[in-house]
Short mmCIF file of C-alpha atoms in Angstrom, two decimals:
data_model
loop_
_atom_site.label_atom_id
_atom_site.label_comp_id
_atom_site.label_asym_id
_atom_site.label_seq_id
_atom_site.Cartn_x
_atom_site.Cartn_y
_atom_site.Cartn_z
CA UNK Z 244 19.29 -17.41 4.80
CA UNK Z 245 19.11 -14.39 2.31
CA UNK Z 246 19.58 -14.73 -1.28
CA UNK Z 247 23.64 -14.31 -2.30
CA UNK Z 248 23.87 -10.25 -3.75
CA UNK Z 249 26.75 -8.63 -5.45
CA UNK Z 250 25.91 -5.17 -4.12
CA UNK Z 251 29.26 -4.21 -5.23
CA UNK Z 252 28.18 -3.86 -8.86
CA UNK Z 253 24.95 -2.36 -8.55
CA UNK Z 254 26.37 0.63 -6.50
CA UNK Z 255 28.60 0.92 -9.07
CA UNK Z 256 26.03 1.25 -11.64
CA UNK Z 257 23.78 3.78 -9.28
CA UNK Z 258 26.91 5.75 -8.57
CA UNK Z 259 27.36 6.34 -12.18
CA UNK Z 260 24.05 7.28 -12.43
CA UNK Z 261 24.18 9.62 -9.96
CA UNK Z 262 27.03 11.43 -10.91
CA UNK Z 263 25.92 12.07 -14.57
CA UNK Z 264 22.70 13.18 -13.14
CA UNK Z 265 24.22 15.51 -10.34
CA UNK Z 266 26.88 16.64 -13.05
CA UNK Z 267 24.65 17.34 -15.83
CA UNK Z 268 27.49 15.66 -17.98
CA UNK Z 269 30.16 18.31 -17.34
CA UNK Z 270 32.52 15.92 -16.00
CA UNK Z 271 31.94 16.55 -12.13
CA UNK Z 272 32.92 14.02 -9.72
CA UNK Z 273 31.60 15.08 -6.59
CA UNK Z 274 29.14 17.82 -5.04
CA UNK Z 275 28.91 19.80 -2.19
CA UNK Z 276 25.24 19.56 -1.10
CA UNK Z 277 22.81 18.93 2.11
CA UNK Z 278 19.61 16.99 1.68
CA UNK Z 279 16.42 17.24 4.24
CA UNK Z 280 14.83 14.03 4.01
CA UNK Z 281 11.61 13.88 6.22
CA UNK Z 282 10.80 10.09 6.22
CA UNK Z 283 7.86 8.04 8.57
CA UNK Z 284 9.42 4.64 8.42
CA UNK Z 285 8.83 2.38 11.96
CA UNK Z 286 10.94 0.68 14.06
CA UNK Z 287 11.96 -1.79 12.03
CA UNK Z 288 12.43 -0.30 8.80
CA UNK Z 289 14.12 2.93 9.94
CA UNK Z 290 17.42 1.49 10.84
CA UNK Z 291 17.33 -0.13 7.39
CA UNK Z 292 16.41 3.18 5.74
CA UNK Z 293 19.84 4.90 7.39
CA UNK Z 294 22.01 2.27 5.91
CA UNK Z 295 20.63 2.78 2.61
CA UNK Z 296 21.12 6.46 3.23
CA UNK Z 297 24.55 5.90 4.68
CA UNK Z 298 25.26 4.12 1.31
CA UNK Z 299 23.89 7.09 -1.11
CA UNK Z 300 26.49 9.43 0.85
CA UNK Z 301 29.18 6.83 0.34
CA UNK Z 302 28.46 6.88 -3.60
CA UNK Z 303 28.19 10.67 -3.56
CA UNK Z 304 31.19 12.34 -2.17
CA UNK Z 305 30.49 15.54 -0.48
CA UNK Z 306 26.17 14.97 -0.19
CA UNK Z 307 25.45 15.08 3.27
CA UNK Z 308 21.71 13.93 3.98
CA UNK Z 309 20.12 14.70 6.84
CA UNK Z 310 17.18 12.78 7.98
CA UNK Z 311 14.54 13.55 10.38
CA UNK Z 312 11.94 10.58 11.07
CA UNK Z 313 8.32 12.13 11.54
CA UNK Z 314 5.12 10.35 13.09
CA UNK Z 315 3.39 8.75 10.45
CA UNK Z 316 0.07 9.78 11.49
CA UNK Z 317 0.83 13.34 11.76
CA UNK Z 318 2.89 13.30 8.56
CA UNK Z 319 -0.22 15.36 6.27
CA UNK Z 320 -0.52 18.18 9.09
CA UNK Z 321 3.43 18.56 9.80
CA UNK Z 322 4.06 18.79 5.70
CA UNK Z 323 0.84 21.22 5.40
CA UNK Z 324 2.23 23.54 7.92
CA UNK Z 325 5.72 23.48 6.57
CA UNK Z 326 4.57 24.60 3.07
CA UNK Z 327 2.38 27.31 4.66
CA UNK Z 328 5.74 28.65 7.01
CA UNK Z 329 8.21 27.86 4.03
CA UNK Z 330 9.94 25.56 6.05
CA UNK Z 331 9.66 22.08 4.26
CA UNK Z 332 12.77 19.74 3.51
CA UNK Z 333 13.88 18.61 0.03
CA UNK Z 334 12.30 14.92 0.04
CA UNK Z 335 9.52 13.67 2.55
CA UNK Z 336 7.61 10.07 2.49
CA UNK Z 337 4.30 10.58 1.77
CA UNK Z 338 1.72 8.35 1.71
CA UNK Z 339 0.23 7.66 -2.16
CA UNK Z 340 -3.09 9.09 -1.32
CA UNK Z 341 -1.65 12.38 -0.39
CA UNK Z 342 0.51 13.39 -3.28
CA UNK Z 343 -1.81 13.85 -5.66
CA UNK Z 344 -3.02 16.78 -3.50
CA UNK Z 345 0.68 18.33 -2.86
CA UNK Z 346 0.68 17.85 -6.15
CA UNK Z 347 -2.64 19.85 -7.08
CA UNK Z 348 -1.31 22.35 -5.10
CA UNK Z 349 2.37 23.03 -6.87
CA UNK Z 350 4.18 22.18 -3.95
CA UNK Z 351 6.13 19.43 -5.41
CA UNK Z 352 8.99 19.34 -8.15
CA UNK Z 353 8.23 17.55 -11.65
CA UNK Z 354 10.45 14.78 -11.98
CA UNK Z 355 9.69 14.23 -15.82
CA UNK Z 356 13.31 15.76 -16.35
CA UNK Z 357 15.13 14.16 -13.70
CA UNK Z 358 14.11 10.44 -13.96
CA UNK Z 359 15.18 8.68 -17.14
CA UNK Z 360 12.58 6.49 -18.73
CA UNK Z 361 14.52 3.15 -18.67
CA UNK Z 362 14.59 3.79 -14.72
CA UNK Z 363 10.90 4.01 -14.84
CA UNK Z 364 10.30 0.74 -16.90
CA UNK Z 365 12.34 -0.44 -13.94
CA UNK Z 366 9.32 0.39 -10.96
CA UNK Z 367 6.31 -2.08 -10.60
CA UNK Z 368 3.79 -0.40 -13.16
CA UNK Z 369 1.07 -0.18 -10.57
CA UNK Z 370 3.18 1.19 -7.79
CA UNK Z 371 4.93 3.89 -10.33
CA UNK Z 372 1.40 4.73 -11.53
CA UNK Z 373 0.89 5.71 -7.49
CA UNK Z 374 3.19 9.07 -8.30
CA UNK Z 375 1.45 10.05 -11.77
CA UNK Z 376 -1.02 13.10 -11.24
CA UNK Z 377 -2.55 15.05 -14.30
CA UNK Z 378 -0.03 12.73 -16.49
CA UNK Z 379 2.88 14.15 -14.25
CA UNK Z 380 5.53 11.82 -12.37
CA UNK Z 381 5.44 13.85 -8.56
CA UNK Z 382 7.18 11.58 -6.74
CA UNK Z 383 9.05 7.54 -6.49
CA UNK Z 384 7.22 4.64 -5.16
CA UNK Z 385 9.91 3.45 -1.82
CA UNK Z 386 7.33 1.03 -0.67
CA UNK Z 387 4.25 -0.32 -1.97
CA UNK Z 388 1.65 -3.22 -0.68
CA UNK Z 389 -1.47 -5.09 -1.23
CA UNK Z 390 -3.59 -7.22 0.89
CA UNK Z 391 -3.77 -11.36 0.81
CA UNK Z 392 -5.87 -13.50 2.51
CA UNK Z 393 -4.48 -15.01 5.93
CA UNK Z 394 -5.45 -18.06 7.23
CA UNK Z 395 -5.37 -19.67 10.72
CA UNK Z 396 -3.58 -23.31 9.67
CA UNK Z 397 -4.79 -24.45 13.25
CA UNK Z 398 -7.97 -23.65 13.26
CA UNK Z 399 -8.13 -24.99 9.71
CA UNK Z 400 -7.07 -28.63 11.13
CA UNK Z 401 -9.69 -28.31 13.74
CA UNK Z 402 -12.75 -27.66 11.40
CA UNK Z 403 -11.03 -30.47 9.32
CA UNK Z 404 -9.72 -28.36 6.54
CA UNK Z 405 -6.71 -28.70 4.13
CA UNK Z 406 -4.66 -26.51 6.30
CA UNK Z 407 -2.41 -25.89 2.68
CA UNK Z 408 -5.20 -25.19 0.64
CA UNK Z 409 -6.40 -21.48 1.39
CA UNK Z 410 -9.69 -20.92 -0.49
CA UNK Z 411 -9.32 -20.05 -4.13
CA UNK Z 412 -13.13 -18.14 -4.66
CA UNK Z 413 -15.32 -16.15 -2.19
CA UNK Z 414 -18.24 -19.32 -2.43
CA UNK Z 415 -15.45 -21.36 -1.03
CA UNK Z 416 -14.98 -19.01 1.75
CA UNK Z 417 -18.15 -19.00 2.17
CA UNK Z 418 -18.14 -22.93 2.85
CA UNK Z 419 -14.87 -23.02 4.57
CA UNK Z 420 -16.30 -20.38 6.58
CA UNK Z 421 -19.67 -22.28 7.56
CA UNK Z 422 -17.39 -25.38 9.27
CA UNK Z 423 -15.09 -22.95 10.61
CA UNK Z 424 -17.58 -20.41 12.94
CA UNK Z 425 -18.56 -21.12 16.32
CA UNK Z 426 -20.79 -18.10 17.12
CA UNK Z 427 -21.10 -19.64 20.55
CA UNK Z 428 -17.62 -19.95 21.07
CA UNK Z 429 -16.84 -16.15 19.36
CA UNK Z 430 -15.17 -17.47 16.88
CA UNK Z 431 -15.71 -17.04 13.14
CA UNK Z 432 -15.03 -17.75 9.83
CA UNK Z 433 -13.55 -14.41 8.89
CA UNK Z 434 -13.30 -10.64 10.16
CA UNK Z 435 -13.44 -7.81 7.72
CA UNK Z 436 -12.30 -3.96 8.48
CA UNK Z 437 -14.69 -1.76 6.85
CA UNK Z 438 -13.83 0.98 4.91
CA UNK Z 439 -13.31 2.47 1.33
CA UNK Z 440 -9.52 1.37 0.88
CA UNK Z 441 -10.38 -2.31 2.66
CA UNK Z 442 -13.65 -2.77 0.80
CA UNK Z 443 -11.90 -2.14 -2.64
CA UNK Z 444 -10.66 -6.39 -3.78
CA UNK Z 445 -14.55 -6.99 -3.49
CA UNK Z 446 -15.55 -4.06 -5.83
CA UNK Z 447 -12.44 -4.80 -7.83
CA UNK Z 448 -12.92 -8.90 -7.63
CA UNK Z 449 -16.56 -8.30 -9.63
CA UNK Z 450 -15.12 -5.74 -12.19
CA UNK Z 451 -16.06 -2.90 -10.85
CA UNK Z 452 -14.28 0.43 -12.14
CA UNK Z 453 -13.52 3.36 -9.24
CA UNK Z 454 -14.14 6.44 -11.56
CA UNK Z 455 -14.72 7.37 -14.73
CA UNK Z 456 -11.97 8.06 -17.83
CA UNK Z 457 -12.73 11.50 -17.50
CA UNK Z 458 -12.52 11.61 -13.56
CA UNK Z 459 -15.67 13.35 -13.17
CA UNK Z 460 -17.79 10.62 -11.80
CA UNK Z 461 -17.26 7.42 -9.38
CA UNK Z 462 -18.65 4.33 -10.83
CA UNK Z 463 -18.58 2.14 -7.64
CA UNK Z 464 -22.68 1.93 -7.81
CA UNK Z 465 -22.67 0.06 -11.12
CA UNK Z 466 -24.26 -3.19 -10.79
CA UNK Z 467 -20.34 -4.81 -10.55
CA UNK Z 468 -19.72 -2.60 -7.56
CA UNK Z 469 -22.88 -3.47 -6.05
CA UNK Z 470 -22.49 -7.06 -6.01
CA UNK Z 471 -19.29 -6.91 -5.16
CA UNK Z 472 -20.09 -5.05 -1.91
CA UNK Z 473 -23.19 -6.84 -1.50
CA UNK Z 474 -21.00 -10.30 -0.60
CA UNK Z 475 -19.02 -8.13 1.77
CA UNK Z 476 -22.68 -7.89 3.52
CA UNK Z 477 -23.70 -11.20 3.02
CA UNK Z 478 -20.74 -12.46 4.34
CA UNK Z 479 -21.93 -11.06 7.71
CA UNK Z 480 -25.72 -11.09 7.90
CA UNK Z 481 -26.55 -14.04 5.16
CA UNK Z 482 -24.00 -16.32 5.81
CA UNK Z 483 -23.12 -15.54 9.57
CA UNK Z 484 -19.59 -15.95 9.09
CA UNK Z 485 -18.02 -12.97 9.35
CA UNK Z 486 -17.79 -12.01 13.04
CA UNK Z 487 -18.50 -8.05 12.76
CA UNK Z 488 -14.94 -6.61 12.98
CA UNK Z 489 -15.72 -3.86 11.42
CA UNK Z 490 -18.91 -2.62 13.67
CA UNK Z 491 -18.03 -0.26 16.99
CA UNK Z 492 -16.70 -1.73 20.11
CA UNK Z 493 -15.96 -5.33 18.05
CA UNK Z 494 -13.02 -7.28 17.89
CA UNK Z 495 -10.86 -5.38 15.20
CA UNK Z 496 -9.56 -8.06 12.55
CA UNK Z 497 -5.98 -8.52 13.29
CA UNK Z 498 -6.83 -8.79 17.09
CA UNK Z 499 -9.09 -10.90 16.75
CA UNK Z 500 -6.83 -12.89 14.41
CA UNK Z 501 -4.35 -13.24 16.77
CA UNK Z 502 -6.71 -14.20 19.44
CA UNK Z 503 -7.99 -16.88 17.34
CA UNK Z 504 -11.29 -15.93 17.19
CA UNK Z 505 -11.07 -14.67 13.40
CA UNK Z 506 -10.02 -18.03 11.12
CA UNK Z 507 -9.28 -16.10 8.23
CA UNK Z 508 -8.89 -12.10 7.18
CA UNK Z 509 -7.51 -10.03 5.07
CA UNK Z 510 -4.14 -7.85 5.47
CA UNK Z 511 -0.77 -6.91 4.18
CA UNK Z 512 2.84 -7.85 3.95
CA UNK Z 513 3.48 -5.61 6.97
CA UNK Z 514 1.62 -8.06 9.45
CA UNK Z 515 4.22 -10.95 8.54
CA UNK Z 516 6.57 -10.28 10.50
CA UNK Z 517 4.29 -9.61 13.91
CA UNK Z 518 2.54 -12.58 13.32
CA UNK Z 519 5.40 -14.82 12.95
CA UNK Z 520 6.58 -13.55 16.43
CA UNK Z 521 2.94 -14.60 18.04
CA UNK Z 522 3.84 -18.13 17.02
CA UNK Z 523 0.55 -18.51 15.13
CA UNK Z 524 0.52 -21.16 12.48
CA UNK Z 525 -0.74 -19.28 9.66
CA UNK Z 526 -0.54 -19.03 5.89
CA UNK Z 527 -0.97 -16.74 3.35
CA UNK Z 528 -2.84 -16.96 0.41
CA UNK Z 529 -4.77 -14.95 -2.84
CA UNK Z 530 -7.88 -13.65 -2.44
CA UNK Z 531 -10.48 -15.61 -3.09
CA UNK Z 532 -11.53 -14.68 -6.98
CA UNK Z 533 -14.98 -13.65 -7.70
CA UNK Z 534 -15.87 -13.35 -11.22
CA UNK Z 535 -13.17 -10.97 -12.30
CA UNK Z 536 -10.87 -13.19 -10.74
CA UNK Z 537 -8.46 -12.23 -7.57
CA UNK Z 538 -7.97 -8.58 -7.28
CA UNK Z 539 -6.15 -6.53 -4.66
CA UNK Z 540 -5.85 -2.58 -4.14
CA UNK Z 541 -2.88 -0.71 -3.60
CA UNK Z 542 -0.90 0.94 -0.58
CA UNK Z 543 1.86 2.49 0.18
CA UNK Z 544 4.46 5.11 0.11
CA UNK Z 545 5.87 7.47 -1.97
CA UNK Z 546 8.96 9.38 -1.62
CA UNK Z 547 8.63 13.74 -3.45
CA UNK Z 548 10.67 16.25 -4.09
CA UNK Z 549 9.70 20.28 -2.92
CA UNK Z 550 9.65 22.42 -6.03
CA UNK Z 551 11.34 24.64 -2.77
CA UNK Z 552 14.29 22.24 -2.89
CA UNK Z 553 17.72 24.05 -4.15
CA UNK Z 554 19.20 20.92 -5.29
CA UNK Z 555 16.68 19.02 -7.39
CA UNK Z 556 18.93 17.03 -9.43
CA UNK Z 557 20.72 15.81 -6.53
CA UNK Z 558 17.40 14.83 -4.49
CA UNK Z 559 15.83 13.52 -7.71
CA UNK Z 560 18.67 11.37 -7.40
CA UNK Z 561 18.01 10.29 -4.30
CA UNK Z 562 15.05 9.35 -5.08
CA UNK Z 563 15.83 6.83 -7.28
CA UNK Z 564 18.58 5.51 -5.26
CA UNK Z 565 16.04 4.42 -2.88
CA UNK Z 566 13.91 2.67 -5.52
CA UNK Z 567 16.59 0.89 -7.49
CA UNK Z 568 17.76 -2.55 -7.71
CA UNK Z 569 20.12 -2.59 -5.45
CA UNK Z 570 18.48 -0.81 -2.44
CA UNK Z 571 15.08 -2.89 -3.08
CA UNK Z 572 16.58 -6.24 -2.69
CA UNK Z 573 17.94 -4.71 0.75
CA UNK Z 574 15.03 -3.55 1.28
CA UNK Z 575 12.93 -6.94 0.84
CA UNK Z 576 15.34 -9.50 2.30
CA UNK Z 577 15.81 -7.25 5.37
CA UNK Z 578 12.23 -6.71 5.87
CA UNK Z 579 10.04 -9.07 4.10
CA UNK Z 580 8.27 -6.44 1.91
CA UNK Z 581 7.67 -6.14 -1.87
CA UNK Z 582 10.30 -4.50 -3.71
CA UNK Z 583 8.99 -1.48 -5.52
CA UNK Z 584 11.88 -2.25 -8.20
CA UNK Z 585 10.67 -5.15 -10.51
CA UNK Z 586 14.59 -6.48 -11.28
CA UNK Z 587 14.49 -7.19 -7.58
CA UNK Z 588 11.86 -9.70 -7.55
CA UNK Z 589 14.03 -12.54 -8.31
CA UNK Z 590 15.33 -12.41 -4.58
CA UNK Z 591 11.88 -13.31 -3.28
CA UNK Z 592 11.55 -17.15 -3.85
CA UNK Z 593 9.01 -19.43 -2.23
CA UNK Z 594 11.44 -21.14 -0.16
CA UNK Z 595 12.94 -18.40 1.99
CA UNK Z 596 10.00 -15.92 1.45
CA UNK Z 597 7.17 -18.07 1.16
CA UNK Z 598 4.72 -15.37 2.44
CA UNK Z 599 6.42 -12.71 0.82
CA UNK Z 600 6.14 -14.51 -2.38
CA UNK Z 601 2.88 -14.99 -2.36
CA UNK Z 602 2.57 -10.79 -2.04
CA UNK Z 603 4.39 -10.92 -5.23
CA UNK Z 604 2.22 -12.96 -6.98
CA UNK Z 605 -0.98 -10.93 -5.63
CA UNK Z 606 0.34 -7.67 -7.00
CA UNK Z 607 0.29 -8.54 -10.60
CA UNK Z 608 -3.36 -8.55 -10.29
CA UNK Z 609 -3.75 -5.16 -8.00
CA UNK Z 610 -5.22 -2.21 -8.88
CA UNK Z 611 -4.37 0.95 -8.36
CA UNK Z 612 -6.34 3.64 -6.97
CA UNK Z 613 -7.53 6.57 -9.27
CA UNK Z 614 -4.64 9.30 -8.11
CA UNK Z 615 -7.16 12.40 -7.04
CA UNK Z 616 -6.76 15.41 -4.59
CA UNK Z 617 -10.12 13.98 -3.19
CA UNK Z 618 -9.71 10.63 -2.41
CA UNK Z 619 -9.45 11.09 1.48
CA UNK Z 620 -12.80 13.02 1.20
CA UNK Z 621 -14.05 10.10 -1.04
CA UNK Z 622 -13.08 7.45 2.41
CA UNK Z 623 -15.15 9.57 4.61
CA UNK Z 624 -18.49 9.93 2.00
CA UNK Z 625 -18.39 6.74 1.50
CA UNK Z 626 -17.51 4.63 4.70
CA UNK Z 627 -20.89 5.67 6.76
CA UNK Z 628 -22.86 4.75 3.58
CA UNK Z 629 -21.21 0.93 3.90
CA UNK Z 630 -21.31 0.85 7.55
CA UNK Z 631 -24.74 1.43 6.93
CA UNK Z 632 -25.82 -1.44 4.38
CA UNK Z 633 -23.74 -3.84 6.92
CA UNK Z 634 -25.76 -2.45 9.77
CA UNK Z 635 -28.52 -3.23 7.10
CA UNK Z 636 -30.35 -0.07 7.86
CA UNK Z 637 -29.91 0.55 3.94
CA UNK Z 638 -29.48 -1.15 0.63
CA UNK Z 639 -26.18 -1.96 -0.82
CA UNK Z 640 -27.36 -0.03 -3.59
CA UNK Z 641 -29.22 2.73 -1.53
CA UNK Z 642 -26.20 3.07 0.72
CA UNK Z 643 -23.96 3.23 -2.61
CA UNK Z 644 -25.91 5.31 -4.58
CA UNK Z 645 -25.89 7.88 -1.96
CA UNK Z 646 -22.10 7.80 -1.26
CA UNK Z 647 -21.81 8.34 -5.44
CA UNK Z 648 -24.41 11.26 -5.53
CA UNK Z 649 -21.52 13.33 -2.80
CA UNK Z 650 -18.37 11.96 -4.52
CA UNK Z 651 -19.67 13.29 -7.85
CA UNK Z 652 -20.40 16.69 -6.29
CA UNK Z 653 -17.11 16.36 -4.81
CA UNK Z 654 -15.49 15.93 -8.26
CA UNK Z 655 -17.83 18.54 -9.94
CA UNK Z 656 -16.39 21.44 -7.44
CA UNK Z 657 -19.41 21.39 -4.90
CA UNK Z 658 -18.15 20.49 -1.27
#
């Protein structure tokens, strides 16, 4: 049962908005205007998306928006060519590691004059600071996400674990994992994806800091960053209990945590729902703390505006009709995901939205990543480097310093 909403009122209020916005405060009451929205939402969340659409054309006489759904995956290329043929739409979703780059590259409107600042006290600070490039606001956070622990309740019984009492630090996983592998069997205590983005709650869970203040240097070879990453490897050849998800031709984590051969990983709100259809008895819970506590990164999406657009106030507008109040509850008691709008928390309670909640409670302790045109090329220098201290052909902090040595070239200007 979803949480009772008086949308009525907050249309109201985002109508009002809108039209002082669109208007400029000359008294206006409606506009003639078509919006290109490009957007990469799945199956699930696209019809959503058209009825929140549907309801910013309601509240805006005259707007017509026209929306176009693109492949996720192929979202970078399709945008890049657009800007090159001069062919892009007004607003596209684009995912928060890519708009620093449009942004780098003037394609993308500054909302500093469009967005009022008591909207902005209104996003989730971390998922707001996702659109801020060179002390700019690019873009509006329309979805953002973390990653929890998840935890096979079943399998939990079996090894003759609490199945309501996830582990709370990595040493507990560490035991919990010991009674719940069967390497024999194929089944393990956990299963870990390896890469930059997935790797980040252990860096960020022993205090490690992704760059510099000044930008110019990465700091994930400090001796926090190398112990953090160092239990990721332990985890796997120490202790034996993580089952090698992330190496070539293994069982990729949320297969193999379906199949039940993974007790425990770690992923985001957008597995709920899957899951829940498998008929898995699972929980969700923190991450385990290490000695900076529990720590997540950040995901997401993030909905720009072209500097091409002829209608910025109007598309600015939209914008924020997406991310407000209103829209986000939709948004999360439709689809189970974290509202990007904080005054829509309250309609995530433990009771109906137990996992949900719990995603809720993880954000207030994620962290965002540094917003940099180079971040994809940061991934790709430093994912062999890891793949090759959990291999164990190098040091953790061999394998990190060398990673570090290209990112910092990367950042200096020398590809």
């Amino acid at each position: 049962m979803r949480p009772s909403v008086r949308f009525g009122l907050g249309l109201a209020a985002v109508a009002g908005l809108a039209m002082l916005v669109i208007a400029g405060g000359c008294g206006q009451k409606s506009q003639s205007a078509t919006l290109t929205v490009w957007q990469t939402y799945n199956d699930e969340e696209s019809p959503v998306f058209k009825e929140i659409v549907a309801k910013f054309q309601e509240s805006h006489p005259g707007v017509t928006v026209n929306v176009e759904r693109i492949p996720f995956n192929g979202a970078e290329p399709k945008i890049q060519t657009a800007l090159t043929t001069h062919t892009e739409p007004d607003n596209a979703r684009v995912d928060v590691s890519f708009l620093a780059k449009l942004a780098s590259k003037n394609a993308l409107l500054d909302l500093g004059p469009y967005v009022p600042a008591e909207f902005r006290a209104e996003i989730m600070p971390v998922a707001l600071e996702s659109c801020i490039y060179g002390g700019t606001l690019w873009g509006m956070p329309d979805q953002t996400n973390g990653l929890c622990l998840f935890y096979n309740k079943t399998l939990f019984k079996a090894a003759g674990l609490d199945p309501e009492k996830p582990p709370a630090t990595w040493d507990d996983v560490v035991a919990y994992g010991k009674k719940l592998t069967d390497s024999r069997n194929g089944v393990f205590g956990i299963g870990l994806s390896n890469s930059l983005w997935w790797s980040l709650p252990f860096f960020y869970g022993y205090g490690a800091t992704f760059l510099s203040e000044d930008g110019k240097h990465c700091l994930l070879n400090s001796p926090e960053g190398v112990a953090g990453f160092q239990l990721k490897v332990d985890l796997y050849r120490k202790h034996k209990i993580e089952g090698g998800a992330w190496r070539s031709g293994g069982i990729v984590h949320d297969q193999g945590f379906q199949s039940g051969k993974y007790a425990m990983i770690l992923n985001g709100p957008w597995a709920v729902e899957s899951l829940k259809k498998t008929g898995i008895d699972f929980g969700v819970g923190l991450i385990p703390a290490g000695p900076a506590g529990t720590r997540t990164n950040v995901g997401g999406n993030d909905l720009v505006v072209f500097r091409s657009t002829k209608s910025p106030k109007l598309a600015a507008e939209f914008l924020m009709f997406v991310a407000s109040e209103e829209m986000q509850r939709i948004w999360a008691t439709r689809l189970g995901q974290i509202p990007v709008n904080v005054k829509a928390t309250d309609a995530i309670t433990a009771d109906e939205h137990p996992y949900l909640a719990v995603f809720v409670e993880q954000m207030k302790t994620a962290v965002a990543r540094p917003q940099t045109p180079y971040y994809p090329e940061m991934e790709n220098l430093m994912n062999p480097e890891m793949q090759a201290a959990l291999d164990g052909t190098k040091s953790v902090k061999d394998a990190l310093d060398a990673a570090v040595a290209e990112i910092d070239k990367l950042l200096a200007g020398g590809q």
